Coordinates of C-alpha atoms and ligand atoms in Angstrom, one line a residue:
M251 CA -21.6 -12.2 28.1
G252 CA -19.7 -15.0 26.4
K253 CA -16.1 -15.6 25.9
Q254 CA -13.9 -12.7 24.8
F255 CA -12.4 -12.9 21.2
N256 CA -8.7 -12.3 21.9
I257 CA -6.6 -10.8 19.1
I258 CA -2.9 -9.9 18.9
I259 CA -1.7 -7.5 16.2
V260 CA 2.1 -7.5 15.6
G261 CA 3.1 -4.1 14.4
G262 CA 1.7 -0.7 14.9
G263 CA 2.2 0.8 11.5
I264 CA -0.6 1.7 9.1
A265 CA -1.5 -1.9 8.5
G266 CA -1.6 -2.8 12.2
L267 CA -3.5 0.2 13.3
A268 CA -6.0 0.0 10.4
T269 CA -6.6 -3.7 11.3
A270 CA -7.2 -2.8 14.9
I271 CA -9.8 -0.3 13.8
A272 CA -11.5 -2.8 11.4
L273 CA -11.7 -5.5 14.1
R274 CA -13.1 -3.3 16.9
A275 CA -16.3 -4.8 18.2
P276 CA -17.9 -5.6 21.6
N277 CA -16.3 -8.3 23.7
R278 CA -13.1 -8.3 21.8
K279 CA -9.6 -7.8 23.3
I280 CA -7.2 -6.3 20.8
T281 CA -3.6 -5.8 21.7
V282 CA -1.1 -4.3 19.3
L283 CA 2.5 -5.2 20.0
E284 CA 4.9 -2.6 18.6
Q285 CA 8.7 -2.8 18.8
S286 CA 9.3 1.0 18.7
S287 CA 8.1 3.8 20.9
L288 CA 5.6 4.6 18.1
N289 CA 6.7 8.2 17.8
R290 CA 8.9 7.9 14.8
E291 CA 6.6 8.1 11.7
I292 CA 8.6 10.1 9.2
G293 CA 7.6 13.7 8.2
A294 CA 6.7 13.0 4.6
I295 CA 3.4 13.2 2.8
I296 CA 1.5 10.1 1.9
S297 CA -1.2 9.8 -0.7
L298 CA -4.1 7.5 -0.2
Q299 CA -5.8 6.5 -3.4
P300 CA -9.7 6.6 -3.6
N301 CA -9.9 2.8 -3.0
A302 CA -8.3 3.4 0.5
S303 CA -9.3 7.0 1.3
K304 CA -12.9 5.8 0.9
I305 CA -12.4 3.2 3.7
V306 CA -10.5 5.6 6.0
E307 CA -12.6 8.7 5.6
Q308 CA -16.1 7.1 5.0
T309 CA -16.2 3.6 6.5
W310 CA -14.1 4.5 9.5
D311 CA -15.5 8.1 9.6
L312 CA -12.1 9.9 9.8
A313 CA -12.8 12.6 7.1
K314 CA -13.4 15.3 9.7
T315 CA -10.4 14.4 11.9
L316 CA -8.1 14.4 8.9
K317 CA -9.6 17.6 7.5
E318 CA -8.9 19.3 10.8
K319 CA -5.2 18.2 10.4
G320 CA -5.2 19.8 6.9
S321 CA -5.9 16.9 4.5
M322 CA -6.1 17.8 0.9
A323 CA -7.9 16.2 -2.1
D324 CA -5.5 15.9 -4.9
E325 CA -6.8 17.8 -8.0
G326 CA -4.5 16.3 -10.6
F327 CA -1.1 15.1 -11.9
Q328 CA 1.1 17.4 -13.8
V329 CA 4.0 15.8 -15.5
Y330 CA 7.1 17.6 -16.9
N331 CA 9.9 16.2 -19.0
L332 CA 13.6 16.8 -18.6
D333 CA 13.4 20.0 -20.7
G334 CA 10.9 21.4 -18.2
E335 CA 8.0 21.2 -20.6
L336 CA 4.6 20.2 -19.4
Q337 CA 3.7 16.8 -21.0
M338 CA 0.5 15.9 -19.2
R339 CA -2.0 17.4 -17.0
I340 CA -4.5 14.8 -15.7
P341 CA -7.3 16.2 -13.7
L342 CA -8.3 14.0 -10.7
S343 CA -11.8 14.5 -9.5
T344 CA -12.4 10.9 -8.6
T345 CA -15.5 10.9 -6.4
E346 CA -17.9 10.4 -9.2
K347 CA -15.9 7.6 -10.8
Y348 CA -14.5 5.9 -7.7
G349 CA -16.6 7.2 -4.8
A350 CA -13.8 9.1 -3.1
E351 CA -10.9 11.4 -3.8
R352 CA -7.1 10.8 -3.9
M353 CA -6.1 12.3 -0.6
L354 CA -2.8 13.9 0.5
Y355 CA -2.0 13.6 4.2
H356 CA 1.0 14.3 6.3
R357 CA 2.1 10.8 7.4
I358 CA 2.2 11.8 11.0
D359 CA -1.4 13.0 10.8
L360 CA -2.6 9.8 9.2
H361 CA -0.8 7.7 11.7
D362 CA -2.1 9.7 14.6
A363 CA -5.7 9.6 13.3
L364 CA -5.5 5.8 12.9
K365 CA -4.0 5.4 16.3
K366 CA -6.7 7.4 18.0
R367 CA -9.4 5.7 16.1
A368 CA -8.0 2.3 17.2
T369 CA -7.5 3.1 20.8
S370 CA -10.0 5.8 21.8
A371 CA -13.1 4.8 23.8
D372 CA -15.1 7.4 21.8
W373 CA -15.7 4.9 19.0
P374 CA -17.9 1.8 19.1
G375 CA -16.5 -1.6 20.0
E376 CA -13.7 -2.3 22.5
S377 CA -10.8 0.0 22.0
A378 CA -7.4 -1.6 21.2
E379 CA -4.4 -1.4 23.6
I380 CA -1.0 -0.6 22.1
R381 CA 2.1 -2.0 23.9
V382 CA 5.2 -0.2 22.7
S383 CA 8.8 -1.5 23.0
S384 CA 7.4 -5.0 22.5
R385 CA 9.5 -6.6 19.8
V386 CA 8.1 -10.0 18.7
T387 CA 10.8 -12.5 17.9
R388 CA 8.8 -15.6 16.9
C389 CA 5.3 -17.0 16.7
D390 CA 3.7 -20.4 17.0
C391 CA 1.0 -20.2 14.4
E392 CA -1.1 -23.2 15.3
E393 CA -1.1 -22.5 19.1
G394 CA -1.5 -18.7 18.5
V395 CA 1.4 -17.7 20.7
V396 CA 3.9 -14.9 20.1
Y397 CA 7.1 -14.4 22.1
T398 CA 8.8 -11.0 22.6
Q399 CA 12.5 -10.2 22.9
T400 CA 12.1 -9.5 26.6
G401 CA 10.8 -13.0 27.2
E402 CA 7.0 -12.2 27.4
K403 CA 4.5 -14.6 25.8
F404 CA 1.1 -13.7 24.5
Q405 CA -1.6 -16.1 23.4
A406 CA -4.6 -15.2 21.2
D407 CA -7.4 -16.7 19.1
L408 CA -6.2 -14.7 16.1
I409 CA -2.8 -13.2 15.3
I410 CA -2.3 -10.5 12.7
G411 CA 1.1 -10.2 11.2
A412 CA 1.4 -6.5 10.4
D413 CA 5.1 -6.2 11.0
G414 CA 6.2 -4.7 7.7
I415 CA 8.6 -5.7 5.0
K416 CA 11.0 -7.4 7.4
S417 CA 8.2 -9.4 9.0
V418 CA 9.2 -12.1 11.5
I419 CA 5.6 -13.4 11.6
R420 CA 5.9 -14.1 7.8
D421 CA 8.9 -16.3 8.5
S422 CA 6.8 -18.3 10.9
V423 CA 3.8 -18.5 8.5
L424 CA 6.0 -19.8 5.7
D425 CA 8.5 -21.6 7.8
T426 CA 11.3 -20.0 5.9
K427 CA 13.0 -16.6 5.8
V428 CA 11.7 -14.4 3.0
R429 CA 14.2 -11.6 2.1
A430 CA 13.1 -8.3 0.7
L431 CA 14.4 -7.8 -2.9
R432 CA 16.4 -4.9 -4.1
T433 CA 14.4 -3.2 -6.9
G434 CA 17.3 -1.2 -8.3
H435 CA 15.7 2.1 -7.0
S436 CA 16.4 4.4 -4.1
A437 CA 14.6 7.5 -3.1
Y438 CA 15.6 10.8 -1.5
R439 CA 12.8 12.1 0.7
M440 CA 12.5 15.6 2.1
T441 CA 9.8 18.0 3.4
L442 CA 10.0 21.8 3.2
P443 CA 7.9 24.5 4.8
V444 CA 6.0 26.2 2.0
D445 CA 6.9 29.6 3.4
K446 CA 10.5 28.8 2.9
L447 CA 9.9 27.7 -0.7
L448 CA 8.0 30.9 -1.4
A449 CA 10.7 33.0 0.0
D450 CA 13.8 31.2 -1.3
C451 CA 12.7 29.3 -4.4
K452 CA 11.1 31.8 -6.6
T453 CA 12.0 30.0 -9.9
F454 CA 10.2 26.9 -8.6
C455 CA 7.2 28.8 -7.4
D456 CA 6.8 30.6 -10.7
V457 CA 6.2 27.2 -12.3
V458 CA 4.5 25.2 -9.5
D459 CA 2.3 26.7 -6.8
P460 CA 3.4 24.6 -3.8
R461 CA 0.2 25.4 -1.9
A462 CA -2.1 24.0 -4.6
P463 CA -3.3 20.4 -4.3
Y464 CA -1.5 19.0 -7.3
T465 CA 1.0 16.2 -7.6
T466 CA 3.9 17.4 -9.8
M467 CA 6.3 15.0 -11.5
V468 CA 9.5 15.6 -13.4
M469 CA 10.5 12.5 -15.3
A470 CA 13.8 11.6 -16.9
H471 CA 14.8 8.1 -18.1
S472 CA 15.7 6.5 -14.8
R473 CA 15.3 9.4 -12.4
R474 CA 12.1 11.2 -11.4
M475 CA 10.9 13.8 -8.8
I476 CA 7.4 13.4 -7.3
M477 CA 6.2 16.4 -5.3
G478 CA 3.1 17.6 -3.6
P479 CA 1.7 19.5 -0.6
A480 CA 0.1 18.5 2.7
R481 CA -1.4 20.2 5.7
N482 CA -3.5 22.7 3.8
G483 CA -0.5 23.6 1.6
S484 CA 1.8 24.6 4.4
V485 CA 4.4 21.9 3.8
Y486 CA 5.7 20.5 0.6
S487 CA 7.2 17.0 0.1
I488 CA 9.6 15.7 -2.5
V489 CA 10.5 12.2 -3.3
A490 CA 13.4 12.0 -5.8
M491 CA 13.9 8.5 -7.2
V492 CA 17.3 7.5 -8.4
P493 CA 18.9 4.2 -9.6
D494 CA 19.9 2.2 -6.5
E495 CA 22.5 3.6 -4.2
D496 CA 23.5 0.0 -3.5
M497 CA 23.3 0.6 0.2
N498 CA 24.4 -2.5 2.1
E499 CA 22.3 -3.8 4.9
D500 CA 24.1 -3.4 8.2
S501 CA 24.9 -6.6 10.0
T502 CA 21.9 -6.3 12.3
N503 CA 19.6 -6.0 9.3
T504 CA 17.8 -3.0 10.7
S505 CA 18.0 -0.3 8.1
W506 CA 17.9 0.4 4.5
T507 CA 17.6 4.1 5.1
T508 CA 20.4 6.5 5.5
H509 CA 21.3 10.2 5.6
G510 CA 20.9 11.7 2.1
D511 CA 24.0 13.5 0.9
I512 CA 22.8 16.8 -0.5
P513 CA 25.7 17.6 -2.8
K514 CA 25.5 14.1 -4.3
M515 CA 21.7 14.4 -4.7
K516 CA 22.1 17.8 -6.5
E517 CA 24.8 16.3 -8.7
T518 CA 22.4 13.4 -9.6
F519 CA 19.7 15.8 -10.7
A520 CA 22.1 18.4 -12.3
D521 CA 20.5 17.9 -15.7
F522 CA 16.9 18.5 -14.4
P523 CA 15.3 21.9 -15.2
E524 CA 16.6 24.7 -13.1
W525 CA 13.2 25.4 -11.5
A526 CA 12.8 21.8 -10.5
R527 CA 16.2 21.7 -8.8
G528 CA 15.3 24.8 -6.7
P529 CA 13.9 22.9 -3.7
L530 CA 17.0 20.6 -3.6
S531 CA 19.0 23.7 -2.8
C532 CA 16.5 24.8 -0.1
V533 CA 16.9 21.8 2.2
A534 CA 19.3 21.9 5.1
D535 CA 21.8 19.3 6.0
G536 CA 20.1 16.5 8.0
E537 CA 16.7 17.1 6.4
V538 CA 17.1 14.6 3.6
G539 CA 16.7 10.8 4.0
L540 CA 17.7 8.2 1.5
W541 CA 15.6 5.0 1.2
Q542 CA 16.6 1.9 -0.6
L543 CA 13.3 0.8 -2.2
R544 CA 12.6 -2.9 -1.8
D545 CA 9.7 -5.2 -2.4
I546 CA 8.9 -8.9 -2.1
D547 CA 7.8 -11.5 -4.6
P548 CA 4.2 -12.8 -4.2
L549 CA 4.1 -15.3 -1.4
P550 CA 2.7 -18.8 -1.7
T551 CA 0.3 -18.0 1.2
W552 CA -0.4 -15.3 3.8
T553 CA -1.9 -17.6 6.4
R554 CA -1.2 -20.5 8.7
G555 CA -3.2 -21.6 11.7
R556 CA -4.3 -18.6 13.7
V557 CA -2.2 -16.2 11.8
V558 CA -2.9 -14.0 8.8
L559 CA -0.5 -11.4 7.3
V560 CA -1.5 -7.9 6.2
G561 CA 0.3 -4.9 4.7
D562 CA 3.9 -4.9 3.7
A563 CA 4.5 -8.2 5.5
A564 CA 2.2 -9.8 2.9
H565 CA 2.9 -7.8 -0.2
A566 CA 5.5 -5.0 0.1
M567 CA 5.5 -3.1 -3.2
L568 CA 7.3 -0.2 -4.8
P569 CA 5.8 3.3 -4.0
T570 CA 5.4 4.2 -7.7
Q571 CA 1.6 4.1 -7.5
G572 CA 1.1 5.2 -3.9
Q573 CA -0.6 1.9 -3.2
G574 CA 1.5 0.3 -0.4
A575 CA -0.4 1.8 2.5
S576 CA -3.6 1.8 0.4
Q577 CA -3.4 -2.0 0.0
A578 CA -2.7 -2.3 3.7
I579 CA -5.9 -0.5 4.4
E580 CA -7.8 -2.7 2.0
D581 CA -6.4 -5.7 3.9
A582 CA -7.5 -4.3 7.2
E583 CA -11.1 -3.7 5.9
A584 CA -11.1 -7.3 4.6
V585 CA -10.1 -8.7 8.0
G586 CA -12.8 -6.7 9.7
A587 CA -15.5 -7.8 7.2
F588 CA -14.6 -11.5 7.2
Y589 CA -14.4 -11.6 11.0
A590 CA -17.6 -9.6 11.6
D591 CA -19.8 -12.6 12.3
L592 CA -17.3 -14.9 14.2
D593 CA -18.9 -16.3 17.3
I594 CA -15.9 -17.2 19.5
D595 CA -18.2 -19.2 21.8
K596 CA -19.1 -21.6 19.0
D597 CA -16.3 -21.2 16.4
G598 CA -12.9 -22.7 17.1
L599 CA -9.6 -23.0 15.3
E600 CA -11.1 -24.6 12.1
K601 CA -13.4 -21.6 11.6
I602 CA -10.5 -19.2 12.2
K603 CA -8.4 -21.1 9.6
E604 CA -11.4 -21.0 7.2
I605 CA -11.8 -17.2 7.6
N606 CA -8.1 -16.6 7.2
Q607 CA -8.2 -18.6 3.9
K608 CA -11.1 -16.5 2.8
I609 CA -9.2 -13.3 3.5
F610 CA -6.2 -14.6 1.5
A611 CA -8.5 -15.7 -1.4
C612 CA -10.1 -12.3 -1.5
R613 CA -6.9 -10.2 -1.2
Y614 CA -4.2 -12.2 -2.9
K615 CA -4.9 -11.7 -6.6
R616 CA -5.7 -8.0 -6.3
A617 CA -2.7 -7.1 -4.1
T618 CA -0.4 -9.1 -6.2
T619 CA -1.6 -7.5 -9.4
I620 CA -1.1 -4.0 -7.9
Q621 CA 2.4 -5.1 -6.7
Q622 CA 3.2 -6.1 -10.3
Y623 CA 1.8 -2.8 -11.7
S624 CA 4.0 -0.9 -9.2
R625 CA 7.1 -2.7 -10.7
Q626 CA 5.9 -1.8 -14.2
A627 CA 5.4 1.8 -13.2
A628 CA 9.0 2.0 -12.0
K629 CA 10.4 1.1 -15.4
P630 CA 12.2 3.9 -17.3
A631 CA 9.8 6.7 -18.1
T632 CA 11.4 7.6 -21.4
E633 CA 13.5 5.8 -24.1
E634 CA 17.2 6.2 -23.4
G635 CA 18.4 9.6 -24.6
S636 CA 14.8 10.9 -25.2
V637 CA 12.8 13.4 -23.2
K638 CA 9.4 12.0 -24.5
I639 CA 7.6 10.5 -21.6
K640 CA 6.1 7.1 -22.5
M641 CA 4.3 6.3 -19.3
S642 CA 1.2 7.8 -17.6
P643 CA 0.7 8.1 -13.9
S644 CA -3.0 7.2 -14.4
E645 CA -2.4 4.0 -16.4
F646 CA -3.6 1.5 -13.8
M647 CA -6.1 3.8 -12.0
D648 CA -9.3 2.0 -13.1
Y649 CA -8.1 -1.3 -11.7
N650 CA -6.6 0.1 -8.6
C651 CA -9.3 2.5 -7.6
N652 CA -12.5 0.8 -8.6
Y653 CA -13.0 -1.0 -5.3
G654 CA -16.0 -1.2 -3.0
G655 CA -14.6 -3.3 -0.1
A656 CA -13.8 -7.0 0.4
L657 CA -17.3 -8.5 0.3
E658 CA -18.2 -6.6 -2.9
W659 CA -14.8 -7.6 -4.4
T660 CA -15.4 -11.3 -3.5
K661 CA -18.8 -11.2 -5.1
R662 CA -17.3 -9.6 -8.2
Q663 CA -14.6 -12.3 -8.4
E664 CA -17.3 -15.1 -7.9
E665 CA -19.4 -13.5 -10.7
E666 CA -16.4 -13.3 -13.0
M667 CA -15.5 -16.9 -12.3
A668 CA -19.0 -18.1 -12.9
A669 CA -19.2 -16.2 -16.2
K670 CA -15.8 -17.7 -17.2
E671 CA -17.0 -21.2 -16.3
A672 CA -20.2 -20.7 -18.3
E673 CA -18.2 -19.5 -21.2
D674 CA -15.8 -22.4 -21.0
K675 CA -18.7 -24.8 -20.8
V676 CA -20.2 -23.4 -24.0
V677 CA -16.8 -23.8 -25.8
E678 CA -16.6 -27.4 -24.4
D679 CA -20.1 -28.3 -25.5
I680 CA -19.5 -27.0 -29.0
S681 CA -16.3 -29.0 -29.3
K682 CA -18.2 -32.1 -28.1
M683 CA -21.0 -31.7 -30.6
K684 CA -20.8 -34.3 -33.3
I685 CA -20.8 -32.9 -36.8
V686 CA -23.5 -34.9 -38.4
E687 CA -22.9 -35.1 -42.0
K688 CA -26.0 -35.1 -44.1
E689 CA -26.2 -38.2 -46.3
V690 CA -26.8 -37.3 -49.9
P691 CA -29.4 -39.5 -51.6
A692 CA -28.0 -41.5 -54.4
Q693 CA -30.2 -39.9 -57.1
E694 CA -28.9 -36.5 -56.2
V695 CA -25.4 -37.4 -57.0
V696 CA -24.4 -35.9 -60.2
A697 CA -22.0 -37.9 -62.1
Ligands
LIG151 C1 9.4 6.6 -0.5 C2 8.1 5.9 -0.2 C3 6.9 6.6 -0.4 C4 5.6 5.9 -0.2 N1 4.5 6.6 -0.5 C5 3.3 6.0 -0.4 C6 2.1 6.6 -0.7 O1 2.1 7.8 -1.1 N2 0.9 5.9 -0.6 C7 0.9 4.7 -0.1 O2 -0.2 4.1 0.0 N3 2.0 4.0 0.3 C8 3.2 4.6 0.1 N4 4.3 4.0 0.5 C9 4.3 2.6 1.1 C10 3.8 2.6 2.5 O3 4.6 3.5 3.3 C11 3.9 1.2 3.1 O4 3.3 0.3 2.2 C12 3.1 1.2 4.4 O5 3.7 2.1 5.3 C13 3.2 -0.2 5.0 O6 2.6 -0.2 6.2 P1 2.8 -1.5 7.2 O7 2.1 -1.1 8.5 O8 2.5 -2.7 6.5 O9 4.4 -1.6 7.5 P2 5.3 -0.6 8.3 O10 4.9 0.8 8.1 O11 6.7 -1.0 8.0 O12 4.9 -0.9 9.8 C14 5.3 -2.1 10.5 C15 5.3 -1.8 12.0 O13 5.6 -3.0 12.6 C16 6.7 -2.7 13.6 N5 7.4 -4.0 13.7 C17 8.2 -4.5 12.8 N6 8.7 -5.7 13.2 C18 8.2 -5.9 14.5 C19 8.3 -6.9 15.4 N7 9.1 -8.0 15.2 N8 7.7 -6.8 16.6 C20 6.8 -5.7 16.8 N9 6.7 -4.7 15.9 C21 7.4 -4.8 14.8 C22 7.5 -1.6 13.0 O14 8.2 -0.9 14.0 C23 6.4 -0.7 12.4 O15 5.8 0.2 13.3 C24 5.6 4.6 0.3 C25 6.8 4.0 0.7 C26 8.0 4.6 0.4 C27 9.3 3.9 0.8

């Protein structure tokens, strides 16, 4: 057996765990360095779009595990206006069109399934090791070294920066501090037992069946509620977006989340239909969180030396299309695909740099486009003072969901580029063509 391919992943969120899964192979040592104790994933639902659920459930074979935890295929969007009238019902049976369904999971279940898939010896390839309470403070990208807060030093052939929107690895890659941007939006988040809703929120349950696999939205000009079930319809999750609460970062720069003030939240949604406000009265104090939503501008690069960024560290985006984690999963699959054939006995730093550039080239345009679509989807849903909804939650679905993995995408991009070059060449050739004017014989000239 030859040399071992040594990989460090900084961050054990969805991006880091997914990349550990994608990189699993014989004779590889994969270490995930995670700053927390890794038991704090929030109790909300997360939807994975078909482009990502296909990778998680089919490529990584987690459909059964997630089904056992109560995963649900979303059957559609139903969109209501401020008057409580149904404006759109968009059925979502996406397997035929995109090869997979839009899936609803409890975040804890998805995180646990990814963690087990990355670390369990039951799956092929070397299992990854997770070292918790390991906060990385800086990174030497060329040497492939990361340093932790406790003074430990880890060296690797490849370093994955999966440390989220406040990434320190990104600062080392770009040699500058990138600050996450306020987007003007905050979101209250809460999860309720469906039994409680059925017992205490009859007006709501008369309009929306909280057990049914549907995503329900109520949209006003600058506020919206996005709701749906998880765990076989036993829990119901609500995200209520509001104009920015203007929360100030604390001096240690650790949190943009805070305790949601229930009376204030109810006041903010006071003009929403009575049935839609029902669940807001059902939550108990301490069960509502308030997130300030931030994203980042597209970065000039995601890679330097032995390091490549994935997930929110590379392209944090607004949650308005449910694509943040979905793009992280696409990144992970791309890292796995491009590193599949690396031979660490033969291939050195130059090859690693070349592969990291290929990952960036494959992922950048797509993730950046989806990042921009997510900003677009956050724009006011109606004209000021009107209840008519002018946006559709399925607007960008074809671009977002029509995805068959990194290698297929690269091929598609190359074909598109070749077609464009051929077209440009035809235009250039035509413009170069001399217009040969036919000389008219003298006798034909009519005086
Ligand atoms: C309200 C809301 C709803 C959303 N809904 C959806 C949805 O339905 N579908 C979807 O696809 N996306 C959704 N998203 C986006 C999604 O949650 C994120 O895009 C995704 O979690 C990013 O994963 P990540 O692993 O890149 O980053 P994170 O989840 O932030 O994970 C980063 C990890 O790195 C660790 N870490 C950070 N710094 C260090 C360090 N220096 N050293 C070591 N470890 C470190 C952190 O502790 C953390 O575990 C939503 C986001 C929000 C705010």
